[in-house]
Coordinates of N, CA and C and ligand atoms in Angstrom, one line a residue:
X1259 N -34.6 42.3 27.1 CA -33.4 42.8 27.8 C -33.4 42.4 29.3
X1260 N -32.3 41.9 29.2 CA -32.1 41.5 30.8 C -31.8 42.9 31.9
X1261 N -32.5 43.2 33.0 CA -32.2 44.3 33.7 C -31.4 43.7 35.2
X1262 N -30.1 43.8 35.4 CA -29.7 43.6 36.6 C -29.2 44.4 37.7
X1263 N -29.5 44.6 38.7 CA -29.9 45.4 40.0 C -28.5 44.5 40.8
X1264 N -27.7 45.2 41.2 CA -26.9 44.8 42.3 C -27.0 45.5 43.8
X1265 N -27.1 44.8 45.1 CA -27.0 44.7 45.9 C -25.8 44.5 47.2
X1266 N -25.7 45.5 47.4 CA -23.9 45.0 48.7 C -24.6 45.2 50.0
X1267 N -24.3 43.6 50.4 CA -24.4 43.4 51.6 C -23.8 42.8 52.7
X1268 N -24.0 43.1 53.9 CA -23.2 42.6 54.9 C -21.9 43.7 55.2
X1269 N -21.1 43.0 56.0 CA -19.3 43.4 56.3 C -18.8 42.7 54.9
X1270 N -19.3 41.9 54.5 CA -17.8 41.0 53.4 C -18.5 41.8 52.0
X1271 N -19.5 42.6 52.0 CA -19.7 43.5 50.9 C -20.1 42.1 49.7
X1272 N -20.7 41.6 50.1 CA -21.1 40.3 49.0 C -22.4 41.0 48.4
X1273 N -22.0 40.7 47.0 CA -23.1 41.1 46.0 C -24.2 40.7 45.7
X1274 N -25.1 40.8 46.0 CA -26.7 39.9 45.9 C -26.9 40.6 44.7
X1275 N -27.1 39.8 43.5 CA -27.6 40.3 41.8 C -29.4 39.6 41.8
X1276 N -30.3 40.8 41.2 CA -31.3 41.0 41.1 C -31.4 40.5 39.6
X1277 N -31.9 40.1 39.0 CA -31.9 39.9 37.3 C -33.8 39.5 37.1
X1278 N -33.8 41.1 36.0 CA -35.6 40.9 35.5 C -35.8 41.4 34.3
X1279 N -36.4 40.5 33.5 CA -37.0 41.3 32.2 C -38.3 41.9 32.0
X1280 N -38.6 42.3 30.6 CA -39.8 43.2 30.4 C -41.2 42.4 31.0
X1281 N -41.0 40.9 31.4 CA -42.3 40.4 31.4 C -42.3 40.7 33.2
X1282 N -41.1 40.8 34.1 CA -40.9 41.5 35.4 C -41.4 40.6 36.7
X1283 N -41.0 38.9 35.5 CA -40.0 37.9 36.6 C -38.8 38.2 36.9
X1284 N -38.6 37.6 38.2 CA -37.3 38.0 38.4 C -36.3 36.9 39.5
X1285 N -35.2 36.4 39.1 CA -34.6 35.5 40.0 C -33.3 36.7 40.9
X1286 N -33.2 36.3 42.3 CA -32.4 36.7 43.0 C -31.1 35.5 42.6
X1287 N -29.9 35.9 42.8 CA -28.5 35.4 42.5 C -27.7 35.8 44.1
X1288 N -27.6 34.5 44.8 CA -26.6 34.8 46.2 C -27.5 35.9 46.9
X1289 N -28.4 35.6 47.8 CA -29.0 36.3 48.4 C -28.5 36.7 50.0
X1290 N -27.7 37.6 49.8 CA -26.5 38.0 51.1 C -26.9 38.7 52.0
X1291 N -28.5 39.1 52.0 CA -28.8 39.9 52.9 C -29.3 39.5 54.9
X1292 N -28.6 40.0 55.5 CA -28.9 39.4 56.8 C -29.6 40.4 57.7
X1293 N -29.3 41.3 57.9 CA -30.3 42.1 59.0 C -31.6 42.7 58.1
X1294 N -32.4 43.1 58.9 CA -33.4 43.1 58.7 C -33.6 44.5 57.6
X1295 N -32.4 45.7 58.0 CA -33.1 46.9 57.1 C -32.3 46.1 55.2
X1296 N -31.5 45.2 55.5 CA -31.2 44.6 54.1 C -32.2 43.8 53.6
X1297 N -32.7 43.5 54.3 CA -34.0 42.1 53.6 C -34.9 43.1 53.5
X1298 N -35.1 44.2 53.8 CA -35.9 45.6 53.8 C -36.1 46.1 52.3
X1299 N -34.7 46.1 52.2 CA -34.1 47.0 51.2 C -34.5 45.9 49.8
X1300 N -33.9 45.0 49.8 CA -34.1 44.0 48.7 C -35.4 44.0 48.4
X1301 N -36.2 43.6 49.6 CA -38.3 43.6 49.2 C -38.5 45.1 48.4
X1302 N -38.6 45.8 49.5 CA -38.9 47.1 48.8 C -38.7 47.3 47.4
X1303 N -37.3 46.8 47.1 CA -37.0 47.0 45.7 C -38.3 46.6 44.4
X1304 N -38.1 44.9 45.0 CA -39.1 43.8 44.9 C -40.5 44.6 44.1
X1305 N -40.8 44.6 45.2 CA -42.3 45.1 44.9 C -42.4 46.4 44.8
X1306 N -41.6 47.7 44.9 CA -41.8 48.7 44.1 C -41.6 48.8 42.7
X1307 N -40.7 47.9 41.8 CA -41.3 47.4 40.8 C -41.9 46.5 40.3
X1308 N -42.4 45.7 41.8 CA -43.8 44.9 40.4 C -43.6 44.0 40.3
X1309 N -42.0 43.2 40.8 CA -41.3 42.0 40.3 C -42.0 41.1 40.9
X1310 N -42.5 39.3 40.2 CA -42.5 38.6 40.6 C -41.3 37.0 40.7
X1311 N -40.9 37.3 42.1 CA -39.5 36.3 42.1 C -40.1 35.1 41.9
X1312 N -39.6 34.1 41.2 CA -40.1 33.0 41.0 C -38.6 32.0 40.9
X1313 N -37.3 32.6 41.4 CA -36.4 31.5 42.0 C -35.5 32.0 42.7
X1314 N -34.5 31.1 43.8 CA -33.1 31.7 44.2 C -31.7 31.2 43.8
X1315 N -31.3 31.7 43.4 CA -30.2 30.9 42.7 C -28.8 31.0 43.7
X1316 N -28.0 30.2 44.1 CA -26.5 30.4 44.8 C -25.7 29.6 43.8
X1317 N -24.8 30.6 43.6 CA -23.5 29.9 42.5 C -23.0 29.1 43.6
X1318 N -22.4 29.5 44.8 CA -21.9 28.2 45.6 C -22.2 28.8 47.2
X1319 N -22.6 27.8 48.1 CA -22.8 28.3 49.4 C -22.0 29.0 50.9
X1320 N -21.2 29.4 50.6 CA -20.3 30.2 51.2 C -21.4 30.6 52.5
X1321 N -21.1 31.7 53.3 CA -22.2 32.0 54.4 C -22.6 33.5 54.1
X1322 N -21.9 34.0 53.2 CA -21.9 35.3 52.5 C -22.8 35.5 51.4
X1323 N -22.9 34.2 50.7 CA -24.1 34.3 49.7 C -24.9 33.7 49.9
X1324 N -25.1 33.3 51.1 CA -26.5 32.4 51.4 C -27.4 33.0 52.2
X1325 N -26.7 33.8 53.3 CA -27.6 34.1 54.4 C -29.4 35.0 54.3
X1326 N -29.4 35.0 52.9 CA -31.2 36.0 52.6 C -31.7 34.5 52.0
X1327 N -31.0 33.4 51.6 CA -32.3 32.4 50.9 C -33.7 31.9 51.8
X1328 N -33.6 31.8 53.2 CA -34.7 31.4 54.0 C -35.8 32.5 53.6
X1329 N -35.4 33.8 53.8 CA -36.2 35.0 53.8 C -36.8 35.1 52.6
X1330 N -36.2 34.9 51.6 CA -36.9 34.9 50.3 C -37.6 33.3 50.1
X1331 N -37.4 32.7 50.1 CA -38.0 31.5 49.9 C -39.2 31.3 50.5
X1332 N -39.2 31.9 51.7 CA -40.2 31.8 52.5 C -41.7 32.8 52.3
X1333 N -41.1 34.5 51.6 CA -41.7 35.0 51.7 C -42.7 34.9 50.2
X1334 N -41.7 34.7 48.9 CA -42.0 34.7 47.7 C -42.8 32.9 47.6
X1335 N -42.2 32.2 48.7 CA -42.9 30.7 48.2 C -42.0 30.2 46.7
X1336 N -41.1 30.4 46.7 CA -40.5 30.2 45.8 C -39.0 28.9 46.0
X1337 N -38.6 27.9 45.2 CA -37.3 27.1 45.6 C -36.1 27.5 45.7
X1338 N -35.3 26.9 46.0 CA -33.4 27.3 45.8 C -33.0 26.5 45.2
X1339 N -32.3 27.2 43.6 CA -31.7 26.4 42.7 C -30.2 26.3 43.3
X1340 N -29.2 25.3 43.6 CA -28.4 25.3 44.4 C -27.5 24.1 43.4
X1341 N -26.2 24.6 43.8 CA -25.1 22.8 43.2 C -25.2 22.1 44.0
X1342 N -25.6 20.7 43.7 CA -25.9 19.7 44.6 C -24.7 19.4 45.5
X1343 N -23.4 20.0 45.0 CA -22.1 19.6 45.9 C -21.8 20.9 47.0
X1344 N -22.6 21.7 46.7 CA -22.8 22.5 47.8 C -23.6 22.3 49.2
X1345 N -24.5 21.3 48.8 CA -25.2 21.0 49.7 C -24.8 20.9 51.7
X1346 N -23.6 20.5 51.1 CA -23.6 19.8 52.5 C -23.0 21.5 53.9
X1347 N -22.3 22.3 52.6 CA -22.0 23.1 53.1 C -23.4 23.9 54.0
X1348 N -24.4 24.2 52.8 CA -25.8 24.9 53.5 C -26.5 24.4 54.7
X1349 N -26.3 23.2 54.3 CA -27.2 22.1 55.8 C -26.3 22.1 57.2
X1350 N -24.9 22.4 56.9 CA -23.8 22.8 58.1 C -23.9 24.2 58.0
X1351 N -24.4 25.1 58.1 CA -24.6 26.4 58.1 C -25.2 27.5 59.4
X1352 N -25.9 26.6 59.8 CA -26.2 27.0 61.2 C -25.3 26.7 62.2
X1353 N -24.6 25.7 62.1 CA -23.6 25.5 63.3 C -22.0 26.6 62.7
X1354 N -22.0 26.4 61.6 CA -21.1 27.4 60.9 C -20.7 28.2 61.6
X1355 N -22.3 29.2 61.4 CA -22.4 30.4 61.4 C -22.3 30.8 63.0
X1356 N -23.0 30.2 63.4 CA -22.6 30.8 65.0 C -21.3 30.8 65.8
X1357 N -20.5 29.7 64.9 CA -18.8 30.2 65.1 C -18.1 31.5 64.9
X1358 N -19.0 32.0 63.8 CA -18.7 33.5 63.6 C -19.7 34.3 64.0
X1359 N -20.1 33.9 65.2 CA -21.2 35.0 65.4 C -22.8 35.3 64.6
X1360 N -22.9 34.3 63.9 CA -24.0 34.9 63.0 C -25.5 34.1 63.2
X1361 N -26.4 34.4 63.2 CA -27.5 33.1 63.5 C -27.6 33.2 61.9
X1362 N -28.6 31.7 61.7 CA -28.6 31.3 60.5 C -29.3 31.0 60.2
X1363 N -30.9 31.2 59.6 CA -31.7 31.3 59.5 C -31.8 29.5 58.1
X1364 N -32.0 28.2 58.9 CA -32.2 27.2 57.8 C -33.3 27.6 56.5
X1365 N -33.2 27.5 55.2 CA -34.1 27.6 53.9 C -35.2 26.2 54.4
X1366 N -36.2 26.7 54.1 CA -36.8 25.1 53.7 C -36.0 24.4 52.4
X1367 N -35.9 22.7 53.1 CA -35.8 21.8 51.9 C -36.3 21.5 50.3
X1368 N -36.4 22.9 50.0 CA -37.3 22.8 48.6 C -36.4 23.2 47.7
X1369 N -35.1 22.2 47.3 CA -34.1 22.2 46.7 C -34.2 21.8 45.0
X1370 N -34.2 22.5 44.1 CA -33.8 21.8 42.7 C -31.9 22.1 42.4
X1371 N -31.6 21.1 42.0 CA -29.7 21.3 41.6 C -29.4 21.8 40.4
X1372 N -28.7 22.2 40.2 CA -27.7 22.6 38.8 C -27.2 22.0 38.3
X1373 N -27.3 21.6 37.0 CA -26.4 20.6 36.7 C -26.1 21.3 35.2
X1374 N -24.7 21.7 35.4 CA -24.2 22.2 33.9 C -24.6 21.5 32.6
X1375 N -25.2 22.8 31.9 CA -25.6 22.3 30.7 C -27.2 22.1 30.4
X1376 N -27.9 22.6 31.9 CA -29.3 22.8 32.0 C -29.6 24.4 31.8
X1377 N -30.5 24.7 31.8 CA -30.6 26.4 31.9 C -31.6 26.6 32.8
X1378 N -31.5 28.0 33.5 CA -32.9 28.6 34.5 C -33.8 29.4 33.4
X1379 N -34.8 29.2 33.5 CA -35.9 30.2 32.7 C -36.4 30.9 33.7
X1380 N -36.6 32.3 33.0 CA -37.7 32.9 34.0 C -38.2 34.5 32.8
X1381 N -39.3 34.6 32.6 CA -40.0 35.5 31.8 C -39.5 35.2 30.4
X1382 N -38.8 35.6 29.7 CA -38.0 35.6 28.6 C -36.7 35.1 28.5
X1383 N -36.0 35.1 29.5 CA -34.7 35.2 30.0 C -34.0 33.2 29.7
X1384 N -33.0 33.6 29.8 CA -32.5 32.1 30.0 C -31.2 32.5 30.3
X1385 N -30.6 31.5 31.2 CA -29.6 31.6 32.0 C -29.0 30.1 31.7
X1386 N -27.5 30.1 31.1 CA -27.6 28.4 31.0 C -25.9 28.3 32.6
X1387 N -26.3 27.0 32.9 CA -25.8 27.0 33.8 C -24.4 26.4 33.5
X1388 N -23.2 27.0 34.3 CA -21.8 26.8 33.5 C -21.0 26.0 35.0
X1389 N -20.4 24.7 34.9 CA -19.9 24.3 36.3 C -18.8 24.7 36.3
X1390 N -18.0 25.9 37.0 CA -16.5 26.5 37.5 C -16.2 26.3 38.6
X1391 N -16.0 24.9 39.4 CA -15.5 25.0 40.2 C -14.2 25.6 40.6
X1392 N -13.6 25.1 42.1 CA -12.5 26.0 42.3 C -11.9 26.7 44.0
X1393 N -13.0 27.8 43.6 CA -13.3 28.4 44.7 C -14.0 28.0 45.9
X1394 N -14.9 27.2 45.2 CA -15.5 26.0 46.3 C -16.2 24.9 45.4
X1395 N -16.2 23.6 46.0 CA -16.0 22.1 45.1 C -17.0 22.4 44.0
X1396 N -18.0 22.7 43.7 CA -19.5 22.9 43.0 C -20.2 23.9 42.9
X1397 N -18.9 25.6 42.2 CA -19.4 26.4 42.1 C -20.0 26.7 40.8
X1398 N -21.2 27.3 40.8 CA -21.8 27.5 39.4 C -22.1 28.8 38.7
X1399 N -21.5 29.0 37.3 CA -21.9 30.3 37.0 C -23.3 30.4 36.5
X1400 N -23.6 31.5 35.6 CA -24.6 31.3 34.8 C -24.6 32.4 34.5
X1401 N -25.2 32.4 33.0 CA -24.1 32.6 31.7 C -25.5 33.1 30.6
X1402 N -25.6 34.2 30.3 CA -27.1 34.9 29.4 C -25.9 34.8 27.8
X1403 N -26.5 33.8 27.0 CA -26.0 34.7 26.1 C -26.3 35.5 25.1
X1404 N -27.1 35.5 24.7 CA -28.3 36.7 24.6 C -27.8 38.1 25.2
X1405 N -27.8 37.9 26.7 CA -27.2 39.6 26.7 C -25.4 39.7 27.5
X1406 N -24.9 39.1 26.7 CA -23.4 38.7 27.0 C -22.6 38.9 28.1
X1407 N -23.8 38.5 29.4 CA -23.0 38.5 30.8 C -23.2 37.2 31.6
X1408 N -22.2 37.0 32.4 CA -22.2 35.8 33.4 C -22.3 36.1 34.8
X1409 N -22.9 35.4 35.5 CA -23.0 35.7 36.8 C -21.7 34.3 37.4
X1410 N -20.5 34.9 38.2 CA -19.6 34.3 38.2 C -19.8 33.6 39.4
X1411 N -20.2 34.8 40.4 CA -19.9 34.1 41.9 C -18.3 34.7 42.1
X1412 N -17.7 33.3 43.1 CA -16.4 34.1 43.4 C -15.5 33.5 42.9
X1413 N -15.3 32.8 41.2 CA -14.6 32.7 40.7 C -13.5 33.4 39.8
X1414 N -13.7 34.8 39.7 CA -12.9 35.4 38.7 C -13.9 36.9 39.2
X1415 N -13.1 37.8 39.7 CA -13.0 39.0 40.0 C -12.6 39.9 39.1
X1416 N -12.5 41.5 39.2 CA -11.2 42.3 38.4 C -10.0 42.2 39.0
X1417 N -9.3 42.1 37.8 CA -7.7 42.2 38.7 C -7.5 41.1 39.4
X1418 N -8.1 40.2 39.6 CA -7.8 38.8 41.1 C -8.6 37.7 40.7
X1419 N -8.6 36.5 40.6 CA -9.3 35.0 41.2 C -9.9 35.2 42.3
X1420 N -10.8 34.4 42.8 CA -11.4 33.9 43.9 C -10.4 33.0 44.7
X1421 N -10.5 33.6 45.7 CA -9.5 32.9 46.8 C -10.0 31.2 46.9
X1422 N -9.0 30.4 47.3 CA -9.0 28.5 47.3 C -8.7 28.4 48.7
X1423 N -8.5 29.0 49.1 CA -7.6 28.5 50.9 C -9.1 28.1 51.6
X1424 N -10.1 28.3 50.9 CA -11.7 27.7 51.9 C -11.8 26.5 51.5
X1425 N -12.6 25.4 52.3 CA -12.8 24.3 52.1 C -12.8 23.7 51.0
X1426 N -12.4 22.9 50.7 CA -13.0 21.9 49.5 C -12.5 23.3 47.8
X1427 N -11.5 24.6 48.3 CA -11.3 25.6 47.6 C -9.8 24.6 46.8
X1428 N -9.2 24.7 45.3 CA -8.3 24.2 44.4 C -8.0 25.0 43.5
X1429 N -6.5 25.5 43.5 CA -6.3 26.5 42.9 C -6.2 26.4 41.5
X1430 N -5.7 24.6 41.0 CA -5.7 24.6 39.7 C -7.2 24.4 39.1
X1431 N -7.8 24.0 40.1 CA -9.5 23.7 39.2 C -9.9 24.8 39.2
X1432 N -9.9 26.1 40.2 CA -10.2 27.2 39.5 C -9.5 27.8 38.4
X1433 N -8.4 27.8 37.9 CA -7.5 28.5 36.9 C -8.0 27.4 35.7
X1434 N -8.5 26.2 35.9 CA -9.6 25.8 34.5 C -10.2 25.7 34.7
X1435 N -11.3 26.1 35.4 CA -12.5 26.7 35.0 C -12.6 27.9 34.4
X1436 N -11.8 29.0 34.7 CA -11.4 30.1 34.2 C -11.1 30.1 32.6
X1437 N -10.1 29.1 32.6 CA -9.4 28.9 31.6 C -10.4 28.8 30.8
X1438 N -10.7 27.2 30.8 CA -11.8 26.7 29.7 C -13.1 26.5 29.6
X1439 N -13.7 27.6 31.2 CA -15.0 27.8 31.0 C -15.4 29.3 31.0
X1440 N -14.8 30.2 31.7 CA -15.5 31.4 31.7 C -14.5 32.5 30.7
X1441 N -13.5 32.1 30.2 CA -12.8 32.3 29.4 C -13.0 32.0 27.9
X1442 N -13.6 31.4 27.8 CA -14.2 30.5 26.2 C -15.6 31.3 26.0
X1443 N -16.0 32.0 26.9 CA -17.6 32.7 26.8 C -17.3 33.5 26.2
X1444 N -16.4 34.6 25.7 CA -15.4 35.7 24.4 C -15.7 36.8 25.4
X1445 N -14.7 37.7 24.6 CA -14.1 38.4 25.4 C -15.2 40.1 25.2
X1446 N -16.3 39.8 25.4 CA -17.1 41.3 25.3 C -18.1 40.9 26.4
X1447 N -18.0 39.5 27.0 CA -19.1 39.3 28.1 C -18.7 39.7 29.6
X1448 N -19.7 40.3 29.7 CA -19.3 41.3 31.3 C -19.6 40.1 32.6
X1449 N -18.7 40.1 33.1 CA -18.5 39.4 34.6 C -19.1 39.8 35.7
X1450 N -20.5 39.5 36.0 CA -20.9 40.3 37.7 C -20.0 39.3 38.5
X1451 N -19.2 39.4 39.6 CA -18.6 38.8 40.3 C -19.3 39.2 41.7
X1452 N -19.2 38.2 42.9 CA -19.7 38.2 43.8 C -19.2 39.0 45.0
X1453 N -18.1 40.0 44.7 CA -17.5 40.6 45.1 C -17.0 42.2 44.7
X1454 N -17.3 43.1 44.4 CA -16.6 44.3 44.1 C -17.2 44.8 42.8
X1455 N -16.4 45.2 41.8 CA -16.8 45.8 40.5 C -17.0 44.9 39.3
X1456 N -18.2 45.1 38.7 CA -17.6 43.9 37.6 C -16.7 44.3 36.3
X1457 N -16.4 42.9 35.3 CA -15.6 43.0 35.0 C -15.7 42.4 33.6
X1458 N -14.7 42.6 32.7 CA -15.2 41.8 31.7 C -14.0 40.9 31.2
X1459 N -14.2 39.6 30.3 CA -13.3 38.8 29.7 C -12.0 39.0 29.4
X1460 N -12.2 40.0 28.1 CA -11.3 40.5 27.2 C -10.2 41.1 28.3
X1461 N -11.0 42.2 29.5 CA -9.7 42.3 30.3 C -9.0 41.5 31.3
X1462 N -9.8 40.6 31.5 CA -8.8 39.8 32.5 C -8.1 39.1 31.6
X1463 N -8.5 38.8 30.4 CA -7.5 38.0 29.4 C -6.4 38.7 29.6
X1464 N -6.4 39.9 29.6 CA -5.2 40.9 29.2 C -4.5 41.1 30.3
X1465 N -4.9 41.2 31.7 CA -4.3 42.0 32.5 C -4.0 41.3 33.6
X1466 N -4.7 40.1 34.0 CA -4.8 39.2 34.8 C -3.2 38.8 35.6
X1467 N -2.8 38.5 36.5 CA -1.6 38.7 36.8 C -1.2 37.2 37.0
X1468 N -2.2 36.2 36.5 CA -1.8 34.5 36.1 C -2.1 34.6 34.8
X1469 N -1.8 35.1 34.2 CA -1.9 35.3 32.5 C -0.6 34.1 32.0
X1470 N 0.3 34.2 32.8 CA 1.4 32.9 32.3 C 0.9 32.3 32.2
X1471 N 0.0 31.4 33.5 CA 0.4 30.6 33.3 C -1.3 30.1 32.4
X1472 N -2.0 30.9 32.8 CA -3.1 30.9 31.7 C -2.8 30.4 30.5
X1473 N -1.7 31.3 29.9 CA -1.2 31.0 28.4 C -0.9 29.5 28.0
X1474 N -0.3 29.1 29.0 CA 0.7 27.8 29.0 C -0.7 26.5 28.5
Ligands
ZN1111 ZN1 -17.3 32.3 48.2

């Protein structure tokens, strides 16, 4: 059984997802934590159960789901599983970031890529990796099926899409990926989204307010 721990962090309230099984490996998902009592908070967690992290995963590099990968990587000694078309965003991230005020702590270069149709292992677990772009050029889900949830990122929310107006963001490439990738996973698999509450399939099939053109 997959056990997942969610985390809100920052002002943009971005979700850092914990995911560990009985054997109590454990991969961090968008690691959003930036001040020090959050990267506090995440360790503590860490090691008051025991966990050993052995990867970091970013569905896509935004500055909201990146900013804890140095901290962890550094501290666990562990890589950043990343989409290679994200790349260029992470390595531009420090000059980014301090346009909004933020310092930006660079990951070491200890990159492995995603490439849809591979899977992450870790203890028991398997995660296969699903490419939904959209929201940004080379966003990636990843997808338990075994315990019938997806970790989306900021492709598909409750009630709402992930916004396109960011770089390299396409409104029709996300409405198929949606369509014919995280939509095709059936409708009883729960959605952690990288934003707010999660969610599941069956109701965004149902309630989703581009359901038109979804249909079409
Ligand atoms: Zn984003």
């Amino acid at each position: 059984m997959l056990n997942v721990v969610c985390f809100r962090f920052q002002h943009y309230n971005e979700n850092t997802y914990l995911a560990f099984d009985s054997t109590r490996e454990c991969v961090v998902i968008d690691p959003g934590c930036y001040s020090e009592a959050e990267k506090s908070e995440l360790l503590d967690y860490i090691q008051s159960k025991d966990l050993k992290l052995t990867a970091v995963l970013n569905t896509h590099c935004h500055i909201d789901h990146v900013f804890g990968n140095a901290f962890l990587m550094k501290h666990f000694s562990v890589p950043l599983h990343l989409p290679e078309g994200e790349l260029r965003f992470l390595e531009a991230m420090p000059q980014f970031a301090l346009r909004f005020g933020f310092q930006f702590e660079q990951a070491p270069k200890e990159y492995c890529f995603l490439k849809e149709g591979n899977q992450i292992r870790f203890g028991k677990s398997v995660l296969e990796i699903i490419s939904t772009p959209g929201h940004s050029p080379d966003s990636m889900s990843f997808f338990s099926n075994e315990e019938n949830l997806v970790f989306g990122g900021d492709a598909l929310f409750r009630n709402r899409i992930g916004r396109v107006d960011l770089p390299g963001g396409n409104y029709e490439t996300l409405c198929n990926s949606i369509k014919t990738k995280l939509f095709a996973l059936g409708d009883d698999v729960t959605v952690f989204s990288g934003h707010g509450v999660s969610t599941n399939i069956g109701y965004e099939k149902d309630t989703s307010r581009f359901i038109c053109w979804m249909k079409n």
